[in-house]
Short mmCIF file of C-alpha atoms in Angstrom, two decimals:
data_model
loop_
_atom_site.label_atom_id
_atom_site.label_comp_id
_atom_site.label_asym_id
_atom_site.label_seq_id
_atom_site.Cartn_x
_atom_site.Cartn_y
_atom_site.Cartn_z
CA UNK A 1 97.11 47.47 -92.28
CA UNK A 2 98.48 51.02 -91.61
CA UNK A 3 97.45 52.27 -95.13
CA UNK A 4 94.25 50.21 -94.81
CA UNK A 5 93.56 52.53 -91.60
CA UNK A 6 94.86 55.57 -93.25
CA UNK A 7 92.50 55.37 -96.51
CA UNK A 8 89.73 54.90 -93.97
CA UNK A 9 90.91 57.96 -92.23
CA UNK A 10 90.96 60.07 -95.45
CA UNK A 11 88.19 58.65 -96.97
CA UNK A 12 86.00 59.85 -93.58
CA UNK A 13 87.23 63.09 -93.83
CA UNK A 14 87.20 64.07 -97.11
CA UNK A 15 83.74 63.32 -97.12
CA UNK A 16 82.74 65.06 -94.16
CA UNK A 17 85.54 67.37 -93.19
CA UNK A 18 83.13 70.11 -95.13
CA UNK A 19 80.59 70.35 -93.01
CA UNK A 20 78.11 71.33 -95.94
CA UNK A 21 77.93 67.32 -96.53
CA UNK A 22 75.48 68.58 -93.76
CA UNK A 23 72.23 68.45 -96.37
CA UNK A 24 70.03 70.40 -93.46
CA UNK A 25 66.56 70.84 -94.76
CA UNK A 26 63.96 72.87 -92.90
CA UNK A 27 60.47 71.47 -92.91
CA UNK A 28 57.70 74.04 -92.72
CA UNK A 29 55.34 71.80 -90.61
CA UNK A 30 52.28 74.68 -89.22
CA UNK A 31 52.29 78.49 -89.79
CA UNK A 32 55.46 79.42 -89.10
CA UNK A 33 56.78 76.22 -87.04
CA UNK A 34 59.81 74.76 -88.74
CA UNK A 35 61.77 71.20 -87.98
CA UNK A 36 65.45 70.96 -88.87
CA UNK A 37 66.19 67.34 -90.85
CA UNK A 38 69.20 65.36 -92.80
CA UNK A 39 68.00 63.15 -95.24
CA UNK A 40 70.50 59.71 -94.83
CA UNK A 41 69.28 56.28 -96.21
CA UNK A 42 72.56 54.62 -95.56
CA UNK A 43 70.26 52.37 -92.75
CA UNK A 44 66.22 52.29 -92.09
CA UNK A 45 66.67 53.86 -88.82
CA UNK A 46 65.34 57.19 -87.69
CA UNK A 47 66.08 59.34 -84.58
CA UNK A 48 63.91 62.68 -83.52
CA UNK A 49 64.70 64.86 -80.89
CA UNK A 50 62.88 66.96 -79.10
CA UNK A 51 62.70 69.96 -77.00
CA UNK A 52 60.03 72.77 -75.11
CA UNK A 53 61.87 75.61 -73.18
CA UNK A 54 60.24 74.22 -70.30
CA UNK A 55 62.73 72.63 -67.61
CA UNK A 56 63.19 72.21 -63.74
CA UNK A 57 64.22 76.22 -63.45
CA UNK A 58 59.51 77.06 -63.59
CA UNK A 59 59.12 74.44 -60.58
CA UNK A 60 56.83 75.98 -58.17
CA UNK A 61 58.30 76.64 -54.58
CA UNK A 62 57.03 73.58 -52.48
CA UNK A 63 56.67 71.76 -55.74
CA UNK A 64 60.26 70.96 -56.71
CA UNK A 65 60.58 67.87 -59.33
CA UNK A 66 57.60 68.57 -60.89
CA UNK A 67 59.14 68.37 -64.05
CA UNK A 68 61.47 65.36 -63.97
CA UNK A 69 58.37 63.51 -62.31
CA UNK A 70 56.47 63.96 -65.31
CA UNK A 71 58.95 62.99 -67.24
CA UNK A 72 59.76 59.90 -65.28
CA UNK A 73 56.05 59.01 -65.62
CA UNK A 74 55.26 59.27 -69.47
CA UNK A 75 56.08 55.52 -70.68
CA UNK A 76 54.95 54.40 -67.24
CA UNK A 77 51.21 53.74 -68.96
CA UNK A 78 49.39 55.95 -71.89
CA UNK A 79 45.86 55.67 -73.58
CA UNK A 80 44.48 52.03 -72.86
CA UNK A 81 48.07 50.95 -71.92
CA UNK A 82 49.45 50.09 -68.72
CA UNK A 83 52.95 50.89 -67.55
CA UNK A 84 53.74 46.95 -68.53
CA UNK A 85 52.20 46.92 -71.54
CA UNK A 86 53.42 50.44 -72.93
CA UNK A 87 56.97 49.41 -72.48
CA UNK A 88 56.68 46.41 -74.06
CA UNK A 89 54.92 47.62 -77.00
CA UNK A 90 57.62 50.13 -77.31
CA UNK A 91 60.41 46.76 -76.11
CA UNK A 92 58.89 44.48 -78.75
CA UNK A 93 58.80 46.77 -81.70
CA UNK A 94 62.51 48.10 -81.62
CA UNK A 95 61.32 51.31 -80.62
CA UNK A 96 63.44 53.75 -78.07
CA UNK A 97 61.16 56.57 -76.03
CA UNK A 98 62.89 58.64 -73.25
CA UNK A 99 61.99 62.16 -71.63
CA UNK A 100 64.13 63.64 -69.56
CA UNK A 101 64.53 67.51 -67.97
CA UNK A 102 67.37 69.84 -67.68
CA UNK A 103 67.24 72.82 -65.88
CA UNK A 104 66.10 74.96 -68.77
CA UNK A 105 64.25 71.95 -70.90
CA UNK A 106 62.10 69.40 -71.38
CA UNK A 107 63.68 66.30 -74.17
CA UNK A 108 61.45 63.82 -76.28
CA UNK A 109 64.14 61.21 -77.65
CA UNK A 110 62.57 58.57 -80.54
CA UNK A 111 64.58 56.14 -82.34
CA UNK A 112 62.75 53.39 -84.21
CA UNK A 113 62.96 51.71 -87.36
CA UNK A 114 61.44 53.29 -90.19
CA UNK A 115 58.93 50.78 -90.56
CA UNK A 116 57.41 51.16 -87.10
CA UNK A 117 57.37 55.32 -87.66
CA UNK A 118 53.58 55.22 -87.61
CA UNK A 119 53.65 53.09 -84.55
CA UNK A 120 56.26 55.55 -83.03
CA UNK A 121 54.57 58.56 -83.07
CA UNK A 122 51.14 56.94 -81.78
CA UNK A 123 52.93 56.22 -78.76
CA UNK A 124 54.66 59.26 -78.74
CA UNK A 125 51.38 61.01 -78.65
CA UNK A 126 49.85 59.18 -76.13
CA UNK A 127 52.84 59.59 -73.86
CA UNK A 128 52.69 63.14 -74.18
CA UNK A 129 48.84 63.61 -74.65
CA UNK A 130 47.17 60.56 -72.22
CA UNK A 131 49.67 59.82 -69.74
CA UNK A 132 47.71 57.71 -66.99
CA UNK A 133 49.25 59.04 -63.98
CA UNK A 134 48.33 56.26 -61.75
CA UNK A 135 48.69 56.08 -58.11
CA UNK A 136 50.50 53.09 -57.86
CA UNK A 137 52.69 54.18 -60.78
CA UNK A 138 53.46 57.97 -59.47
CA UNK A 139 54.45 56.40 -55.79
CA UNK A 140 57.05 53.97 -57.13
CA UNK A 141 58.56 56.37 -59.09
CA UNK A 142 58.26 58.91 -56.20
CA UNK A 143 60.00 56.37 -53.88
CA UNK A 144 62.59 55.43 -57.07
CA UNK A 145 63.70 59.49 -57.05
CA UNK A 146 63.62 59.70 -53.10
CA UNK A 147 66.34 57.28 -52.63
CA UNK A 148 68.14 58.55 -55.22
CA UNK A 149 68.14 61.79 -53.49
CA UNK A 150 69.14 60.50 -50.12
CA UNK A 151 72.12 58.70 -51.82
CA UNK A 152 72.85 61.69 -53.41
CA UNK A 153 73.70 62.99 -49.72
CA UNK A 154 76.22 60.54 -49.39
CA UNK A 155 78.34 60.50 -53.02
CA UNK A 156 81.07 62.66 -52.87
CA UNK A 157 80.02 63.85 -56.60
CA UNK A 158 77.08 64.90 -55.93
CA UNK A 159 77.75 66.61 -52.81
CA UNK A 160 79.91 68.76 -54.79
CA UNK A 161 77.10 69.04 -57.18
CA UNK A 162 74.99 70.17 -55.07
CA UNK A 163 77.10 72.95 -52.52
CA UNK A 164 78.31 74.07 -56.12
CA UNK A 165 74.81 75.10 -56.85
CA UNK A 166 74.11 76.44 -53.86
CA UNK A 167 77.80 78.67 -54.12
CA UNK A 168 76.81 80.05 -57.63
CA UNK A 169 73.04 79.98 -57.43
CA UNK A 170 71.32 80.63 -54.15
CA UNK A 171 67.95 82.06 -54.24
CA UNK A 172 67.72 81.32 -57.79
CA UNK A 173 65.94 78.36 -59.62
CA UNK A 174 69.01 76.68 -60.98
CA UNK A 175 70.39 76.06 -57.15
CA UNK A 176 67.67 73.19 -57.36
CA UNK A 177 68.61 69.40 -58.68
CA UNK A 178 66.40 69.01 -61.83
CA UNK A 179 65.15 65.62 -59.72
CA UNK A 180 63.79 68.15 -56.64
CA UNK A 181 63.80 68.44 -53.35
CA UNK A 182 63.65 65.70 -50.98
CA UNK A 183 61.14 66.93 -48.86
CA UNK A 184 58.75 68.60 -52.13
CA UNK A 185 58.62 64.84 -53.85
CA UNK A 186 55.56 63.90 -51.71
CA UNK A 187 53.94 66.85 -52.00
CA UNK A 188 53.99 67.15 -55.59
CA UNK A 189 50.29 65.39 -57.02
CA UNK A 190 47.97 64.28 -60.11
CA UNK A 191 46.80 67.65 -60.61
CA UNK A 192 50.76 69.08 -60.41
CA UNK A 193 51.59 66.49 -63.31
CA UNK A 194 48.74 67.39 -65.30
CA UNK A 195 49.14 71.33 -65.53
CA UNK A 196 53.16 70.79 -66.30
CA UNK A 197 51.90 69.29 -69.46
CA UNK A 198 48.98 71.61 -70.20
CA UNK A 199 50.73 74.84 -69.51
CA UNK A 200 54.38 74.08 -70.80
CA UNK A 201 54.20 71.55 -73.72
CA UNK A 202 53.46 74.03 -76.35
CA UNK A 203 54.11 75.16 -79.71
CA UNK A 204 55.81 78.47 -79.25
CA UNK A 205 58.18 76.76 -76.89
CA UNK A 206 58.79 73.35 -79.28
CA UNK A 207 61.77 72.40 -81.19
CA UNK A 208 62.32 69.49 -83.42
CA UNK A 209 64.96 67.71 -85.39
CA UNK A 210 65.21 64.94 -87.39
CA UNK A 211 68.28 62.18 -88.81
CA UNK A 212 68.07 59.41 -90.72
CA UNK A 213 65.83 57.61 -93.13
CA UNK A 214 62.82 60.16 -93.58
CA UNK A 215 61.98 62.88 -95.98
CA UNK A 216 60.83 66.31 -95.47
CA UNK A 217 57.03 65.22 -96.71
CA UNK A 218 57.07 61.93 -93.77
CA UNK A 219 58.67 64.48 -91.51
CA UNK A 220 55.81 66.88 -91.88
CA UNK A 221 52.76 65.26 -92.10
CA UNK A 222 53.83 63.18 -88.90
CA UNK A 223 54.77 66.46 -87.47
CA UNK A 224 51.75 68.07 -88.41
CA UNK A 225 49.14 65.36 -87.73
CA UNK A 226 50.48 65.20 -83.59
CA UNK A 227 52.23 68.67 -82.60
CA UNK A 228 49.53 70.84 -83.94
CA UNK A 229 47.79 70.33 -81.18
CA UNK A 230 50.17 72.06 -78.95
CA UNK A 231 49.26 75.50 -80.81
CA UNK A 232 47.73 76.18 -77.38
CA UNK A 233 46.38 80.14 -76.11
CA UNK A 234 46.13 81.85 -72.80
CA UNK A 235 48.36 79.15 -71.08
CA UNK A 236 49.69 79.56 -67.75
CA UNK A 237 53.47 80.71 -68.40
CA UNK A 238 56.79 80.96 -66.15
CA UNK A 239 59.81 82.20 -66.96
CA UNK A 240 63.15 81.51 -65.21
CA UNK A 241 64.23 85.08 -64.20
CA UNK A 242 68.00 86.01 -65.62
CA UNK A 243 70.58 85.06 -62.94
CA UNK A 244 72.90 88.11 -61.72
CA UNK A 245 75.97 87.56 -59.46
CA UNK A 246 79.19 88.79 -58.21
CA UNK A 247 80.88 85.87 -57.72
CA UNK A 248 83.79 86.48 -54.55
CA UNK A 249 87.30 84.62 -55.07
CA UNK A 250 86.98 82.38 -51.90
CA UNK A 251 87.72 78.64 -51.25
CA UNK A 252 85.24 77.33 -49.99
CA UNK A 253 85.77 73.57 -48.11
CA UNK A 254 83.28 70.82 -47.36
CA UNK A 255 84.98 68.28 -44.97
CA UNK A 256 84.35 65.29 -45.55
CA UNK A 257 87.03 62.00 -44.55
CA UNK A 258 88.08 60.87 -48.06
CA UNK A 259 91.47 59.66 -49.51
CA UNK A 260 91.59 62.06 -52.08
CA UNK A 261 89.42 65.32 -52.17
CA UNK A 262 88.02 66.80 -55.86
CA UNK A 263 88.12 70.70 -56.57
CA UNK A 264 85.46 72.48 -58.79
CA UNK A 265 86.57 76.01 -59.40
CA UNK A 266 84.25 79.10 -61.41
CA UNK A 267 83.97 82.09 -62.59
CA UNK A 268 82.06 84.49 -65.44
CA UNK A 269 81.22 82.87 -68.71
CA UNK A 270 79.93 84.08 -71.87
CA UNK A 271 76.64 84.17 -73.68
CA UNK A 272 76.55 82.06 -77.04
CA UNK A 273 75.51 85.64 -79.11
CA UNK A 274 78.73 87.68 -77.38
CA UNK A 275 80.98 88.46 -80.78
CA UNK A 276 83.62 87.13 -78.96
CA UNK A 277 82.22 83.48 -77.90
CA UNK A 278 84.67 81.86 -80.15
CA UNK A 279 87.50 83.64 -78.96
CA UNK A 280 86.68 82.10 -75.76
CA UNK A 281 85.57 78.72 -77.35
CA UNK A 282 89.11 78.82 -78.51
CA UNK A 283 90.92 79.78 -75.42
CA UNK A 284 89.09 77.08 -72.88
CA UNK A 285 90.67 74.46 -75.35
CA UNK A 286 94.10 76.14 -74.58
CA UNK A 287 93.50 76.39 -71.01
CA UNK A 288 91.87 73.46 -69.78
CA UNK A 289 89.44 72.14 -72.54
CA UNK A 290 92.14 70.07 -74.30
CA UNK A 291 92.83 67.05 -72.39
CA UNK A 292 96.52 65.90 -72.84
CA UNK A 293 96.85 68.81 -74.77
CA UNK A 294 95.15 71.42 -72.51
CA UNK A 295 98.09 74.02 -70.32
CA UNK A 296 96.16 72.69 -67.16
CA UNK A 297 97.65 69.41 -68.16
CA UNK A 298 100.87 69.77 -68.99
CA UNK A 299 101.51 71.72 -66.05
CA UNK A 300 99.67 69.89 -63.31
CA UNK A 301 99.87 66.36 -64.36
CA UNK A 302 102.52 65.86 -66.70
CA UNK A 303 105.07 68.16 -65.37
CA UNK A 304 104.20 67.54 -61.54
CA UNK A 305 101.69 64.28 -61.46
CA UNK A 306 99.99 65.97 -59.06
CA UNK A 307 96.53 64.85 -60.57
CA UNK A 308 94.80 62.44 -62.72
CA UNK A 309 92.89 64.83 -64.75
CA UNK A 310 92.39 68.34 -64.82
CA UNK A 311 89.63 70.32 -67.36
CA UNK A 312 87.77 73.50 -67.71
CA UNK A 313 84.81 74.01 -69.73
CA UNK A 314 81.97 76.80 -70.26
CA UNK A 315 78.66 76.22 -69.55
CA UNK A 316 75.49 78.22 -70.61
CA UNK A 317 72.27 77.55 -68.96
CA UNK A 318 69.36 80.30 -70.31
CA UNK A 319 69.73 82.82 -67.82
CA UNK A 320 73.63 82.68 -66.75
CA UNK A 321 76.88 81.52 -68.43
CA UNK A 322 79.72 80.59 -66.11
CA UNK A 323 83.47 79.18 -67.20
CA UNK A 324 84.31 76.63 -64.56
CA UNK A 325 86.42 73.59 -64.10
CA UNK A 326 87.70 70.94 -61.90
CA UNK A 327 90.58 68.46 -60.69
CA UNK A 328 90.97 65.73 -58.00
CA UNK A 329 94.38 64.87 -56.08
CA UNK A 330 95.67 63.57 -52.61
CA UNK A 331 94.89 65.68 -49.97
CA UNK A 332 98.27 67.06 -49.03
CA UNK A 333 98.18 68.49 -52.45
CA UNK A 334 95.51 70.88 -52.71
CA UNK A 335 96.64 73.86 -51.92
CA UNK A 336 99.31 73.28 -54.85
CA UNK A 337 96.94 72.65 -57.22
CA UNK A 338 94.70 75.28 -56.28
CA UNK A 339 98.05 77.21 -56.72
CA UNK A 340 98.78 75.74 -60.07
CA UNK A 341 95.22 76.94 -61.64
CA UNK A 342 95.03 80.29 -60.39
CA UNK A 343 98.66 80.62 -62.33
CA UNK A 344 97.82 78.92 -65.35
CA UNK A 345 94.48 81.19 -65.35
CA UNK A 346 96.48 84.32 -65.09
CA UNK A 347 99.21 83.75 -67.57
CA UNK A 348 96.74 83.17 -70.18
CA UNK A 349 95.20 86.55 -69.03
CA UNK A 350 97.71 88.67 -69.10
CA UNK A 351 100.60 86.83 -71.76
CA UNK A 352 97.63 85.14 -74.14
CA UNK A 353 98.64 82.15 -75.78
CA UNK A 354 101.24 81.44 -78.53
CA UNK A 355 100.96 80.93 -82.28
CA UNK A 356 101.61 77.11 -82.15
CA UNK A 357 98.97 76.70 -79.27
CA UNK A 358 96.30 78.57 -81.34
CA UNK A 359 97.39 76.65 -84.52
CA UNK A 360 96.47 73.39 -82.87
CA UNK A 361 94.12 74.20 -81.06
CA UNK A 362 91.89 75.45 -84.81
CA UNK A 363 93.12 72.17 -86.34
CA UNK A 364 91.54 70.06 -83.06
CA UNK A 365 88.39 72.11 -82.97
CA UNK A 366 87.74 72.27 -87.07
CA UNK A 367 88.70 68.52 -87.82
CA UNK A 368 87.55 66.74 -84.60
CA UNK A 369 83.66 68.62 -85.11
CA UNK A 370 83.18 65.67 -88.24
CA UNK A 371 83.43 62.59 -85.22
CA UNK A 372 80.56 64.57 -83.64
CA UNK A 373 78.19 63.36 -86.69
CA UNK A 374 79.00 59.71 -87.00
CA UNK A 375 75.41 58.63 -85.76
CA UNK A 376 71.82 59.79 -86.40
CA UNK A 377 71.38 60.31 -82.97
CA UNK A 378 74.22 62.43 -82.62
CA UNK A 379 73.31 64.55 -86.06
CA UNK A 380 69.72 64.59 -84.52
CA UNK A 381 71.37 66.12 -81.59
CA UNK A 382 73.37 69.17 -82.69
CA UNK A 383 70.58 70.06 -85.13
CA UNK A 384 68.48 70.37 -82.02
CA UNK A 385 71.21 72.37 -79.62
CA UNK A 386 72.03 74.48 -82.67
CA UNK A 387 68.17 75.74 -83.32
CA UNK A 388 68.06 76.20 -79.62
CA UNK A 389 71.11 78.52 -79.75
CA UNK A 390 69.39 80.67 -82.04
CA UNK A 391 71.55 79.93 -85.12
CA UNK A 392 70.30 78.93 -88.77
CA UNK A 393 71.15 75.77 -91.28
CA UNK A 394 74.24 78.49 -92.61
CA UNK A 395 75.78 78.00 -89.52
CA UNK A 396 77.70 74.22 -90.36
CA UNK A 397 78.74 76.26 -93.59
CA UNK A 398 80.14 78.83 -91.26
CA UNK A 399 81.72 77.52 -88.19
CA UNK A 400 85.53 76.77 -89.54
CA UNK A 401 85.10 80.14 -90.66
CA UNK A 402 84.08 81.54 -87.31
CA UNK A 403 87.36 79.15 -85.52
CA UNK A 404 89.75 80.05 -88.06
CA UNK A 405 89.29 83.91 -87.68
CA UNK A 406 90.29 83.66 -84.31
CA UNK A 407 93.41 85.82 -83.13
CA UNK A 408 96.30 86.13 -80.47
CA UNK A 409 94.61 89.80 -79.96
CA UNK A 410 91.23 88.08 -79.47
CA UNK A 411 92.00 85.18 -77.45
CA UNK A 412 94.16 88.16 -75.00
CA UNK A 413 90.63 90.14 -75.20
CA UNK A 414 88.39 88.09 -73.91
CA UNK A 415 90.96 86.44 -71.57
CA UNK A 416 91.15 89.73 -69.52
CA UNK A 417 87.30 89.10 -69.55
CA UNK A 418 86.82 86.16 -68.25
CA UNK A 419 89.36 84.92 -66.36
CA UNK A 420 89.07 87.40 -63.35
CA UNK A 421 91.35 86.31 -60.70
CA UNK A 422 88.80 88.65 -58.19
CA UNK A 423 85.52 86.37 -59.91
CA UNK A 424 86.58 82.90 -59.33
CA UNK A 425 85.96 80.80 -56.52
CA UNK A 426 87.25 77.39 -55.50
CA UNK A 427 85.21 74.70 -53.41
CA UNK A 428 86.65 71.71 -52.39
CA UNK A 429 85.36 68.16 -51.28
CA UNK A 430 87.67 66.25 -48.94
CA UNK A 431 90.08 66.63 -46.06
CA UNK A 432 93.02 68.94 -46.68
CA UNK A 433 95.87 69.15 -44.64
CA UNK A 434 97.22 72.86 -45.47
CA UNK A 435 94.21 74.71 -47.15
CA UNK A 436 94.48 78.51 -45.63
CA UNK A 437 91.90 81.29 -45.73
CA UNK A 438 88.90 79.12 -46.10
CA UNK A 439 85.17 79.53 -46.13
CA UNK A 440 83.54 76.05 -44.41
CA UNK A 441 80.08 74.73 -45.86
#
């Protein structure tokens, strides 16, 4: 059996350890448009994803959840269909339709069977081009997002969530839930719904990628035949303005009577385009990205069991990057943990990390990538993220490259960077029994 599980293991990797097993085709589908696709066969399934640079970050002031409300509201009834009878056209024929909103975006996911393509993308056009809007639709979902917003007032999570936000973001579009305001959901109307989609659904904004059983001549005359329409002129525009801050190394405390409390700590991140991204890509594994393996581990839970889990992880929205992280533990022990970090941050800044860390740390990153591509949906996927990052089809033939030149001297570089004891802040969820020097909100 262990030999059986081994072949399998080889077997997987040999054929997709090089990532150029990656056939990436780009389909020319108008002017100078182009959709990203892989070609597979293996079954008749295909998934298409979907994005316009159009998120939660352009809702108006007074109009906040805008976007995920017209989102919410695109299978609830299109064309001739009610919200009933849309999703069960979509239920009966096997076919998956979701839209959803981050901050900076606005996601289309389709998964069908390749015989109901045709079918697919009718829908998907109506959805996007006829939504009804009704009344009695829009207020359910209204009410459906208002109580999830009031909960979200409650959950210790999301409270986090939220004063985290509000800590790295005030004044600036991304402070806001993608879901909105509370008190803006009301306000928000037909005519609200109707310009998102007119103004922000458009070509120059659009990107699209395909996996699974459909060639580049299906892929473009679908693609053609329903997104040409979006070639739209002298639209109504907003940009989300680029986010400066000086972030202050306080700890800040939200009081709240739990058992345990959680910690979220940040600081300055990197863009994807900085020469030294993987450097840093490299170096979060070290530090905290790398689970079991990660120096935040070893030293907080397995040396001292102090916590469950620890992590850190960089995030890029659009307009601001930020390296950040987080940990729960018993009350009596956050100040030690909060210790811990700020030590493990620092020795990475000023002593780097060692050969053998580095070593693994390449082997994790380079041979774990392949387990990221074991679905259409998830192929789909980083064809999408990796258009929106500005990259081209070279860059799957490129990536061990761009791990494996990482260095001690780089990883030390963009260490003294980053991880600025004077730029990181700590907030904290719970109710502490020896937290000093603290900022309450």
């Amino acid at each position: 059996m262990k030999k059986f599980f081994f072949t399998l293991f080889f077997l997987f990797f040999n054929n997709f350890n090089n990532l150029n097993a990656l056939d990436i085709k780009e389909v020319n589908y108008y002017q100078d448009k182009k959709a990203w696709l892989v070609n597979d066969k293996n079954l008749p399934i295909v998934a298409i994803k979907i994005a316009f640079k159009s998120g939660s970050g352009i809702d108006l002031k007074g109009k906040k959840g805008t976007a995920s409300l017209t989102a919410s509201l695109l299978d609830e009834g299109a064309g001739n269909y009610s919200s009933k009878e849309f999703k069960k056209k979509l239920a009966d024929n096997s076919i998956k339709l979701n839209f959803s909103v981050s901050q900076d975006n606005f996601y289309v996911n389709l998964y069908t069977l390749k015989e109901n393509l045709d079918l697919s993308f009718q829908l998907l056009d109506l959805a996007l081009t006829k939504p009804t809007f009704k009344l009695e639709e829009v207020n359910r979902i209204k009410s459906s997002i208002k109580l999830i917003l009031e909960e979200s007032y409650k959950d210790p999570d999301e409270i986090g969530s939220r004063l985290f936000r509000k800590i790295l973001f005030e004044g600036h579009p991304y402070e806001y839930d993608t879901l909105g305001v509370l008190e803006d959901i009301d306000k928000i109307n037909k005519e609200d719904l109707v310009n998102f989609l007119a103004n922000n659904l458009r070509l120059d904004n659009l990107y699209i990628a395909a996996s699974g059983d459909i060639n580049e001549f299906e892929l473009k005359k679908y693609l053609k035949k329903y997104f040409q329409k979006f070639d739209r002129k002298n639209q109504i525009t907003f940009d989300i303005p680029i986010h400066k801050k000086k972030i202050e190394p306080k700890v800040f405390l939200h009081k709240k009577d739990l058992r345990q409390s959680s910690i979220i700590f940040a600081g300055k991140g990197i863009a994807r385009d900085d020469p030294y991204f993987y450097p840093a890509y490299v170096m979060n594994y070290i530090l905290g990205g790398g689970g079991f393996f990660s120096k935040l581990t070893t030293e907080i839970r397995e040396k001292r069991g102090l916590v469950y889990s620890v992590y850190s992880y960089l995030y890029r929205y659009d307009k601001y990057n930020f390296f950040s992280g987080g940990a729960e533990t018993s009350n009596e022990n956050v100040d030690k943990v909060i210790k811990i970090i700020k030590e493990e941050i620092m020795k990475v800044k000023k002593e780097g990390v060692s050969e053998e860390e580095l070593k693994n740390a390449k082997n994790y990153l380079i041979n774990s990538y392949v387990l990221r591509l074991d679905s259409n949906k998830k192929v789909a996927s980083i064809l999408l993220n990796t258009q929106m990052d500005g990259l081209s089809i070279d860059f799957f033939e490129k990536r061990n490259d761009y791990i494996n030149s990482v260095s001690l001297k780089d990883i030390k570089k963009i260490a003294s960077k980053i991880l600025d004891e004077n730029q990181i802040f700590f907030l904290v969820i719970g109710d502490p029994s020896n937290l000093k020097n603290i900022s309450k909100i």
